[in-house]
CSV table of N, CA, C and O in Angstrom, one decimal:
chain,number,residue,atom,x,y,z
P,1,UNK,N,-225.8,43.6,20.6
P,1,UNK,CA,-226.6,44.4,21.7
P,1,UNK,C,-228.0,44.7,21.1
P,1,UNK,O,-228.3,45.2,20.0
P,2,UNK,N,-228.8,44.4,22.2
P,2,UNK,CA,-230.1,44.8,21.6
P,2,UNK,C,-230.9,46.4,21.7
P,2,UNK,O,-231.2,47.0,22.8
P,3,UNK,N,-231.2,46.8,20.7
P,3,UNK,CA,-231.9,48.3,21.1
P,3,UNK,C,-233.0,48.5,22.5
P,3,UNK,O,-233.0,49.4,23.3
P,4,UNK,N,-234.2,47.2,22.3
P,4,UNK,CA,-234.8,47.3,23.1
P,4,UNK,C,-234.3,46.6,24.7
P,4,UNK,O,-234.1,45.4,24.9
P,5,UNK,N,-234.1,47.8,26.0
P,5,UNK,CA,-233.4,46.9,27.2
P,5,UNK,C,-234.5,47.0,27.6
P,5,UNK,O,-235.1,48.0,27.6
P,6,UNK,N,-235.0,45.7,28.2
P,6,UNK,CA,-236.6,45.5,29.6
P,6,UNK,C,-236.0,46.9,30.6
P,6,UNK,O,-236.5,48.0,30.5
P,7,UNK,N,-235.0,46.6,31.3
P,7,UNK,CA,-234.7,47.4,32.4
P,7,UNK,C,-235.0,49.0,32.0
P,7,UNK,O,-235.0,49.8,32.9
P,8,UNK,N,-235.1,49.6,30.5
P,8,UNK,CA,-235.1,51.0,30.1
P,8,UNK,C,-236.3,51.4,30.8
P,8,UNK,O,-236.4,52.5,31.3
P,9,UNK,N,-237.6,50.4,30.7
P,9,UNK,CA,-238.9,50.8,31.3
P,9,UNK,C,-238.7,52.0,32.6
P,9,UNK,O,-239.0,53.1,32.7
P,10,UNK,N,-238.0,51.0,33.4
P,10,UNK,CA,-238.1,51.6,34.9
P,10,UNK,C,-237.6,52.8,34.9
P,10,UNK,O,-237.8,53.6,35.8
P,11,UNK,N,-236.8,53.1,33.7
P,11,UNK,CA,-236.0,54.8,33.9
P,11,UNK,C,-236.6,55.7,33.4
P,11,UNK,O,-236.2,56.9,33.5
P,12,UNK,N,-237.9,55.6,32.6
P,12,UNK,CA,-239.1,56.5,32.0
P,12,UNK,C,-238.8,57.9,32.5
P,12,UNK,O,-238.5,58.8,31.8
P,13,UNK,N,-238.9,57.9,33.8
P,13,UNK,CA,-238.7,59.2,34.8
P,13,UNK,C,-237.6,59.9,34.7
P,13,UNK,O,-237.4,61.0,35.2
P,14,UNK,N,-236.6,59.0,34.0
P,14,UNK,CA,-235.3,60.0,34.1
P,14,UNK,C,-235.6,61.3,32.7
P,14,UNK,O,-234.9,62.3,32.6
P,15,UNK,N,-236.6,61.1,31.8
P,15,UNK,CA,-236.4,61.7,30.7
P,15,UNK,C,-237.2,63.7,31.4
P,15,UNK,O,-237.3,64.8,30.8
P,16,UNK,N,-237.4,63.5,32.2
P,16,UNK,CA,-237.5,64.8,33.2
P,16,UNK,C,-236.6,65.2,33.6
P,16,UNK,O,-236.7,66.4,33.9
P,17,UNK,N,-235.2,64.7,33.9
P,17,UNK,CA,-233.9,65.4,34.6
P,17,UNK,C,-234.0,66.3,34.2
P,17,UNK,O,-234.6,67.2,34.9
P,18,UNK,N,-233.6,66.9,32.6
P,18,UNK,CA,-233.1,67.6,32.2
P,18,UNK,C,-234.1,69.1,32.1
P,18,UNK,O,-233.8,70.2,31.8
P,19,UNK,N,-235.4,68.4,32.5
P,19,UNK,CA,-236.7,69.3,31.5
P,19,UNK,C,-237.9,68.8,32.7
P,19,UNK,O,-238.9,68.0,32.6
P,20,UNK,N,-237.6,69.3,33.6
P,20,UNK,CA,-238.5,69.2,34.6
P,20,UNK,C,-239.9,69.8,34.6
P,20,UNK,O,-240.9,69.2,35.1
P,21,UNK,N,-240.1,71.3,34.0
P,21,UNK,CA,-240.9,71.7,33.9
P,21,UNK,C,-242.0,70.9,33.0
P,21,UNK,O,-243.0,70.2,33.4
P,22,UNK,N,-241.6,71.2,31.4
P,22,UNK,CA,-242.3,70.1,30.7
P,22,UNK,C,-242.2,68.7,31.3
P,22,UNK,O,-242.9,68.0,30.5
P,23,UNK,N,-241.8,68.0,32.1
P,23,UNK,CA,-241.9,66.3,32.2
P,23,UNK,C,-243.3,66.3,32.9
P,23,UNK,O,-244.2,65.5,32.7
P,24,UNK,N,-243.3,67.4,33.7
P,24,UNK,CA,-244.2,67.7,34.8
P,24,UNK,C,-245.6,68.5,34.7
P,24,UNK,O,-246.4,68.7,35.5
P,25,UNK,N,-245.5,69.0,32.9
P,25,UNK,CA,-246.6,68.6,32.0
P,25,UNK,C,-247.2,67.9,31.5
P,25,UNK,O,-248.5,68.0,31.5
P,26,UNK,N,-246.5,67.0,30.9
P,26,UNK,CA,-246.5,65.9,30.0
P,26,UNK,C,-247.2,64.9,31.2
P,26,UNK,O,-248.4,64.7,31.1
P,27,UNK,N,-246.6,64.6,32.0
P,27,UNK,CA,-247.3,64.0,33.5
P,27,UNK,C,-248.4,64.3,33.6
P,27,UNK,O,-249.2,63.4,33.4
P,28,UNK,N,-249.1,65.3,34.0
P,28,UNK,CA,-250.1,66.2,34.4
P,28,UNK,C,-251.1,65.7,33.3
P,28,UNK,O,-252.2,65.1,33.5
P,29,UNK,N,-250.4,65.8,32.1
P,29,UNK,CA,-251.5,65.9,31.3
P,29,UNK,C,-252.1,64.0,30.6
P,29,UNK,O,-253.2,63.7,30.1
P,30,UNK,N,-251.0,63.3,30.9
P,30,UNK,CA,-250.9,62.3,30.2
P,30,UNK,C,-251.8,61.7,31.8
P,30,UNK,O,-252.9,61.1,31.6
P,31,UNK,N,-251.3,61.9,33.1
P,31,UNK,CA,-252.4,61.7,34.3
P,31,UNK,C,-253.8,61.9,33.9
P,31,UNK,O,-254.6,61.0,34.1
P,32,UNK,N,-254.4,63.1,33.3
P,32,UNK,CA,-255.3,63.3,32.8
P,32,UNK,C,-256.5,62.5,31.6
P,32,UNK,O,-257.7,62.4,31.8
P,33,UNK,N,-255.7,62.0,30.4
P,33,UNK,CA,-255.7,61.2,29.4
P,33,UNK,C,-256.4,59.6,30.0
P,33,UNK,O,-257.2,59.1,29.3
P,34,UNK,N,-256.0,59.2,30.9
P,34,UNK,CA,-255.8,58.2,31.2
P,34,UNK,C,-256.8,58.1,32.8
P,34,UNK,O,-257.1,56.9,33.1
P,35,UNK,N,-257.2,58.9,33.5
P,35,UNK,CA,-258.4,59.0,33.9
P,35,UNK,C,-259.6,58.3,33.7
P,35,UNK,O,-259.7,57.7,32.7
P,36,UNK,N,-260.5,58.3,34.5
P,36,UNK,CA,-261.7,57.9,34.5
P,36,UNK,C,-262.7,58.8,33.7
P,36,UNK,O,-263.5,59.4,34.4
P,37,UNK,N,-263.0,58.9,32.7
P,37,UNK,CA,-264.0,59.6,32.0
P,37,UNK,C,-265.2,59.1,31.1
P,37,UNK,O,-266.0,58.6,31.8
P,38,UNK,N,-265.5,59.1,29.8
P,38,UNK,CA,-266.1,58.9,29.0
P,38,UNK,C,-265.9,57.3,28.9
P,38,UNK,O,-266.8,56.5,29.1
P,39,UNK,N,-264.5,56.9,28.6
P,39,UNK,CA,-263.8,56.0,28.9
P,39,UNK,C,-263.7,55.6,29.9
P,39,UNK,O,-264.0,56.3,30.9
P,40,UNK,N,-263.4,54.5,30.1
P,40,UNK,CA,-263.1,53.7,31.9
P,40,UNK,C,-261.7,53.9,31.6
P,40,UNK,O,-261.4,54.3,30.5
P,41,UNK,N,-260.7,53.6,32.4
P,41,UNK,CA,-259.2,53.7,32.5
P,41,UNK,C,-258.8,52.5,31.9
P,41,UNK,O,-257.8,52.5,31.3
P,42,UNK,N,-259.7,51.1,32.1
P,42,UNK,CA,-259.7,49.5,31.8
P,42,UNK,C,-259.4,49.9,29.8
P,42,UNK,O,-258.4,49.9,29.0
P,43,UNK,N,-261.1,50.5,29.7
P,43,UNK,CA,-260.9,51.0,28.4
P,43,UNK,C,-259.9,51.6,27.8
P,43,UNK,O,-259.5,51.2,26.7
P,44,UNK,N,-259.4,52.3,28.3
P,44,UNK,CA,-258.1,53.3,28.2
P,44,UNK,C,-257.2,52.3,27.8
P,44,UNK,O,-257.4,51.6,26.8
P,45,UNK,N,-256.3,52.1,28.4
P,45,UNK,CA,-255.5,50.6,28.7
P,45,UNK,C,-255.6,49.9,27.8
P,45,UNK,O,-254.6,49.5,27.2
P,46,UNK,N,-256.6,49.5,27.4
P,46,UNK,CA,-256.7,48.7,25.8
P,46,UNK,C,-256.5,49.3,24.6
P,46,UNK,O,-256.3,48.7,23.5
P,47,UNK,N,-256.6,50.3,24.6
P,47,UNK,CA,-256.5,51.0,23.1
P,47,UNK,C,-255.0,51.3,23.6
P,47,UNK,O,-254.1,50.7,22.9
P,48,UNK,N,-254.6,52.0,24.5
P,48,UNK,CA,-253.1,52.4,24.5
P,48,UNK,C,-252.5,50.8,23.8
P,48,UNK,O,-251.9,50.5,22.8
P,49,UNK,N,-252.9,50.4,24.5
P,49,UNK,CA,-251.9,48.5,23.7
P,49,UNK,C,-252.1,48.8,22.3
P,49,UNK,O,-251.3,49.6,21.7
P,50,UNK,N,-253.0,48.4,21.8
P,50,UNK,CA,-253.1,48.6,20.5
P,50,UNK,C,-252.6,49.7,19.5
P,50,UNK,O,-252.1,49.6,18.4
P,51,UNK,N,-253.0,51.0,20.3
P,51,UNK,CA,-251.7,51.5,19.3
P,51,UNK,C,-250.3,52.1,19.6
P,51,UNK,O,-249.8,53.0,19.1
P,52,UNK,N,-249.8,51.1,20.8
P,52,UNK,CA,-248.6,51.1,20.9
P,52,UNK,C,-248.3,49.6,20.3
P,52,UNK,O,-247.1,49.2,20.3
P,53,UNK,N,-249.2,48.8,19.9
P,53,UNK,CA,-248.3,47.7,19.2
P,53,UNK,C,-248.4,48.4,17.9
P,53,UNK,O,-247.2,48.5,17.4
P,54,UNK,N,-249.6,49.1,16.9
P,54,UNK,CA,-249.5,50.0,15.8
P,54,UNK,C,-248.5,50.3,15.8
P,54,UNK,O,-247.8,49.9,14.9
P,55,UNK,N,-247.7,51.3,16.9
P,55,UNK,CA,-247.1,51.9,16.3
P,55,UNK,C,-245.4,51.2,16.6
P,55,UNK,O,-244.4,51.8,16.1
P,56,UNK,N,-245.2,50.1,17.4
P,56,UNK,CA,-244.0,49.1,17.4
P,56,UNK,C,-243.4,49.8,18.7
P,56,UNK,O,-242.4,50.5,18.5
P,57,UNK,N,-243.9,49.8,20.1
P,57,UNK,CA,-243.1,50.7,20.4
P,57,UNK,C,-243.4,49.9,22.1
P,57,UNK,O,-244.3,50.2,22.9
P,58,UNK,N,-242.0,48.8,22.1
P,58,UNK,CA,-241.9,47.6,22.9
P,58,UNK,C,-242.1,48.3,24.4
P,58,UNK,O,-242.7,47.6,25.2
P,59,UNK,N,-241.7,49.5,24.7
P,59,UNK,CA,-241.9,49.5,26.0
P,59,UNK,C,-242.7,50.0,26.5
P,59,UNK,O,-242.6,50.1,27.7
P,60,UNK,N,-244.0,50.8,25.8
P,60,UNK,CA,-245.2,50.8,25.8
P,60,UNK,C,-246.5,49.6,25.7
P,60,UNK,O,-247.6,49.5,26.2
P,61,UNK,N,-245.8,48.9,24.7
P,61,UNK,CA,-246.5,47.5,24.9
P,61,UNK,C,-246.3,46.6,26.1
P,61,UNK,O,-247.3,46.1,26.6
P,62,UNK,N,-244.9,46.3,26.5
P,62,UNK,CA,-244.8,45.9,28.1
P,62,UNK,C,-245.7,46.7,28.8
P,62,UNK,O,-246.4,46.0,29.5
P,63,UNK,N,-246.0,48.1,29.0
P,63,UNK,CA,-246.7,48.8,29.9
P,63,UNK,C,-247.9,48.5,30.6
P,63,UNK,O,-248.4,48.2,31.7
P,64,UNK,N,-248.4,48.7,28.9
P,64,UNK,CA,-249.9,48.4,28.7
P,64,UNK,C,-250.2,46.7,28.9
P,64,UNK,O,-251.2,46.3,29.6
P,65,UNK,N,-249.6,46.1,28.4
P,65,UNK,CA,-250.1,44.8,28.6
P,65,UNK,C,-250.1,44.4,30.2
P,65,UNK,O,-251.1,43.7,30.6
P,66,UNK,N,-249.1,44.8,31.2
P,66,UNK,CA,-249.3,44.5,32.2
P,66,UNK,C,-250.1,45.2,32.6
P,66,UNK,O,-250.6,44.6,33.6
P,67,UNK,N,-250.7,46.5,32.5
P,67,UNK,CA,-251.7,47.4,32.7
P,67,UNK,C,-253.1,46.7,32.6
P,67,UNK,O,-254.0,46.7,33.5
P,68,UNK,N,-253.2,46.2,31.3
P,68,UNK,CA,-254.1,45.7,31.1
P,68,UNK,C,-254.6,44.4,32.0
P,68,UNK,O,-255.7,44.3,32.7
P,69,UNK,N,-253.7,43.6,31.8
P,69,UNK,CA,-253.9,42.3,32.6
P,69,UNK,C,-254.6,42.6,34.2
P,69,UNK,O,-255.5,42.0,34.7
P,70,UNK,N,-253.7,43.8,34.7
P,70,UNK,CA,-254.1,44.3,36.2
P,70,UNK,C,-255.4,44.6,35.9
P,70,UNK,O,-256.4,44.2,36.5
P,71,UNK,N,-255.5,45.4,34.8
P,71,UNK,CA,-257.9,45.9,34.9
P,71,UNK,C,-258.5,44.8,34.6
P,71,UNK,O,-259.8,44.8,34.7
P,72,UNK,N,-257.8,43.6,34.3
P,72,UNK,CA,-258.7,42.4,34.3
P,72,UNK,C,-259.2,42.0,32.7
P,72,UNK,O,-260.2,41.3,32.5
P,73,UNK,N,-258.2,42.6,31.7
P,73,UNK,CA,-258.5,42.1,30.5
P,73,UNK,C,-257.9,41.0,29.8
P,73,UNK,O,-256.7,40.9,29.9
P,74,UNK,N,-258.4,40.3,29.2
P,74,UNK,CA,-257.6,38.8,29.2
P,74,UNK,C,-256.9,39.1,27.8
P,74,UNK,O,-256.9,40.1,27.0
P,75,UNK,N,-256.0,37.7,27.7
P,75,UNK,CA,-255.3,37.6,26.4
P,75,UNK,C,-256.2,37.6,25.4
P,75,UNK,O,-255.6,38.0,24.4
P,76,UNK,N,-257.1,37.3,25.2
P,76,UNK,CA,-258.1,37.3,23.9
P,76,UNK,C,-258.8,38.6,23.7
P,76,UNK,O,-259.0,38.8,22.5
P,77,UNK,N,-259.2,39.2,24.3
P,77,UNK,CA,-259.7,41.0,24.3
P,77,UNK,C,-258.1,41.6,23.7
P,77,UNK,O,-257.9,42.4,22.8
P,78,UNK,N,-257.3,41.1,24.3
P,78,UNK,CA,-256.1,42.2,24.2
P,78,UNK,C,-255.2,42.0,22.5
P,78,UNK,O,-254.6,42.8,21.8
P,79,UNK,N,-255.7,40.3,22.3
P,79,UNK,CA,-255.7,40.0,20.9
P,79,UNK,C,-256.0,40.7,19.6
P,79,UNK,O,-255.4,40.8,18.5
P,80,UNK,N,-257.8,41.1,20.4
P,80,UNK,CA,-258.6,41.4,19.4
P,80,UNK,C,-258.4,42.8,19.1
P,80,UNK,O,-258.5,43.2,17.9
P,81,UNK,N,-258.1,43.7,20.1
P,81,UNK,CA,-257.9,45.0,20.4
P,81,UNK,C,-256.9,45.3,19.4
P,81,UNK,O,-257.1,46.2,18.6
P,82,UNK,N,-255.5,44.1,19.4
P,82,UNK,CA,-254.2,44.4,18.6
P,82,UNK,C,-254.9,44.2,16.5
P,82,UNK,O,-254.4,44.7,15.5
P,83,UNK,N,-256.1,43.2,16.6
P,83,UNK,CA,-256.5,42.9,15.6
P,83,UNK,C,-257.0,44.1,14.8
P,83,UNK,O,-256.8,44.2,13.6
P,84,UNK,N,-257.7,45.1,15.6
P,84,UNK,CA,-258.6,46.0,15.5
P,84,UNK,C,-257.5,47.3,14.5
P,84,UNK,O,-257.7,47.8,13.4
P,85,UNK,N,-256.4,47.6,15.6
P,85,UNK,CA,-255.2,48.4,15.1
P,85,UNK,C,-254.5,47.9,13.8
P,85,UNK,O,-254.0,48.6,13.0
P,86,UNK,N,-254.5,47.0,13.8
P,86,UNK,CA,-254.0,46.0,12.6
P,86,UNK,C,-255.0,46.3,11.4
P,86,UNK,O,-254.7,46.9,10.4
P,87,UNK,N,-255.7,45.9,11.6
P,87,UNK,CA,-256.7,46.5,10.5
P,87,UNK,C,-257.1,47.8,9.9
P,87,UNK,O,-257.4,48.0,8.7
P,88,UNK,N,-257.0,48.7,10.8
P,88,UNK,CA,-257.1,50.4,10.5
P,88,UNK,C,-255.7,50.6,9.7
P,88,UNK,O,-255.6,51.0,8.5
P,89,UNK,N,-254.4,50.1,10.8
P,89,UNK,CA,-253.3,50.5,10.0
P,89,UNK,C,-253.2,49.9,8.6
P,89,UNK,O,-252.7,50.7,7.8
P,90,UNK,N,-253.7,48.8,8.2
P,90,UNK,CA,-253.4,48.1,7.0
P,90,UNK,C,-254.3,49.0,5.7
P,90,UNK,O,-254.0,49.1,4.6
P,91,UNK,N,-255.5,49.5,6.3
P,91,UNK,CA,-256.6,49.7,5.7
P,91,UNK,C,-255.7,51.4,5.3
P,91,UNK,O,-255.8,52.1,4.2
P,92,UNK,N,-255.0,51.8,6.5
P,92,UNK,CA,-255.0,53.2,5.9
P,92,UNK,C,-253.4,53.3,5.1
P,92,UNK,O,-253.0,54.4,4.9
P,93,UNK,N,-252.7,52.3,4.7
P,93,UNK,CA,-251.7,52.0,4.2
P,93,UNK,C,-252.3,52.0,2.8
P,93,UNK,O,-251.7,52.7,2.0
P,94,UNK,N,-253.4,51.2,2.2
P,94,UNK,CA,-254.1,51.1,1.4
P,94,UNK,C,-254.8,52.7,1.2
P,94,UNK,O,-254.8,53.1,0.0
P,95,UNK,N,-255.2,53.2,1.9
P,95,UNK,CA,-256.1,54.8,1.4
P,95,UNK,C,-255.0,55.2,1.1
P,95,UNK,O,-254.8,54.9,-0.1
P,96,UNK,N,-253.7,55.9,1.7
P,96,UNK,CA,-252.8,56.3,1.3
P,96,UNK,C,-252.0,55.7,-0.2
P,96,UNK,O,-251.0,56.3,-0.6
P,97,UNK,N,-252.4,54.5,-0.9
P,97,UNK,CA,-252.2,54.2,-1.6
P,97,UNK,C,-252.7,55.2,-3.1
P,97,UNK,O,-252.4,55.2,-4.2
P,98,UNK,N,-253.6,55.9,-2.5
P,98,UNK,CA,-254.6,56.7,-3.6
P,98,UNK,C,-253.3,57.7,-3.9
P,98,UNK,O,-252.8,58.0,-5.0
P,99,UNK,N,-252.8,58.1,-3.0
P,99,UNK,CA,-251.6,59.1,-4.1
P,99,UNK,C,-251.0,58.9,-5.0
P,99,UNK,O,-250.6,59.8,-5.6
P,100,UNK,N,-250.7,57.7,-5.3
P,100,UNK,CA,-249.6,57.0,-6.1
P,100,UNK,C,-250.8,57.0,-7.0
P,100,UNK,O,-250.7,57.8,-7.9
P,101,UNK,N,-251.9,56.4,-6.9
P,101,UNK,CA,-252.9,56.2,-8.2
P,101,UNK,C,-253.2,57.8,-8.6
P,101,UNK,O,-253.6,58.0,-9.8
P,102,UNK,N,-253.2,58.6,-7.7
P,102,UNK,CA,-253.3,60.4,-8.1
P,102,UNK,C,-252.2,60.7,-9.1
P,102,UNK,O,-252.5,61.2,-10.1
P,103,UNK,N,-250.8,60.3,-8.9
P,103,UNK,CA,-249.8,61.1,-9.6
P,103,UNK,C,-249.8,60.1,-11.0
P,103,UNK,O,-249.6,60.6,-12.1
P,104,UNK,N,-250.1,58.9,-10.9
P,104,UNK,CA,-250.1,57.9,-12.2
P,104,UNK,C,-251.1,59.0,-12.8
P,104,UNK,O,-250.5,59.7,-13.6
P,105,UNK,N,-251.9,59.2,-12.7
P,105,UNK,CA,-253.2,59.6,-13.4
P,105,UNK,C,-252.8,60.8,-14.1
P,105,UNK,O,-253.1,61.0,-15.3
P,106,UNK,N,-252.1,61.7,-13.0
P,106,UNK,CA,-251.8,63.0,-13.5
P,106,UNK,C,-250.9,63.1,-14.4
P,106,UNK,O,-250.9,64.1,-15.2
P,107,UNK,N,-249.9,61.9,-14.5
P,107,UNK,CA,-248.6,61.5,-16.1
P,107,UNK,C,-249.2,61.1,-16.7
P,107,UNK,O,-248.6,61.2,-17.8
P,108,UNK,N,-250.5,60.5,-16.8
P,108,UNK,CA,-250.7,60.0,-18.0
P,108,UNK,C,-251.1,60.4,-19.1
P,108,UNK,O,-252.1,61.0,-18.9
P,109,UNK,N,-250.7,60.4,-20.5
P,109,UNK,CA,-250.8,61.4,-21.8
P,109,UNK,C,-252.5,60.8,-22.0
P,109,UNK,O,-253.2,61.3,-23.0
């Protein structure tokens, strides 16, 4: 059996049953986020992909990709976008590498 089900998408809404108040924050605010602002919503939409592929998280990536597609971003923007996250993540796997060279440093006689 696989962890990720397609069909889990559509039940998003159920994670409010229990916690209606907060779902109905989280909504409000996440409606907000994703607005027309500074950002275009098109804009929006592309970075959500990318760091929902950063962060591995399939049914946010189904979301967004069809999100995307709908504002009219093609497969090669949406490529480059995932390229972009890819790179920061890799890059900051490597800065975080400086701890390990911090504590070597600090054993050393």
């Amino acid at each position: 059996m696989a962890y990720y089900n397609e069909e889990d998408l559509a039940k998003f809404g159920t994670m409010g049953e229990e916690a209606p108040e907060l779902w109905n924050k989280f909504m409000a605010y996440y409606g907000d986020v994703f607005a027309e602002g500074a950002l275009t919503a098109r804009e929006k939409s592309l970075i959500a992909l990318a760091v929902a592929t950063a962060l591995q998280c399939p049914y946010c990536i189904d979301s967004y990709t069809n999100d995307c597609l709908n504002k009219g971003v093609d497969e090669e923007q949406m490529t480059e976008a995932i390229h972009v996250a890819a790179a920061i993540r890799g890059g900051a796997t490597l800065a975080h590498g400086l701890q390990m060279k911090n504590i070597v440093k600090k054993l050393e006689f």
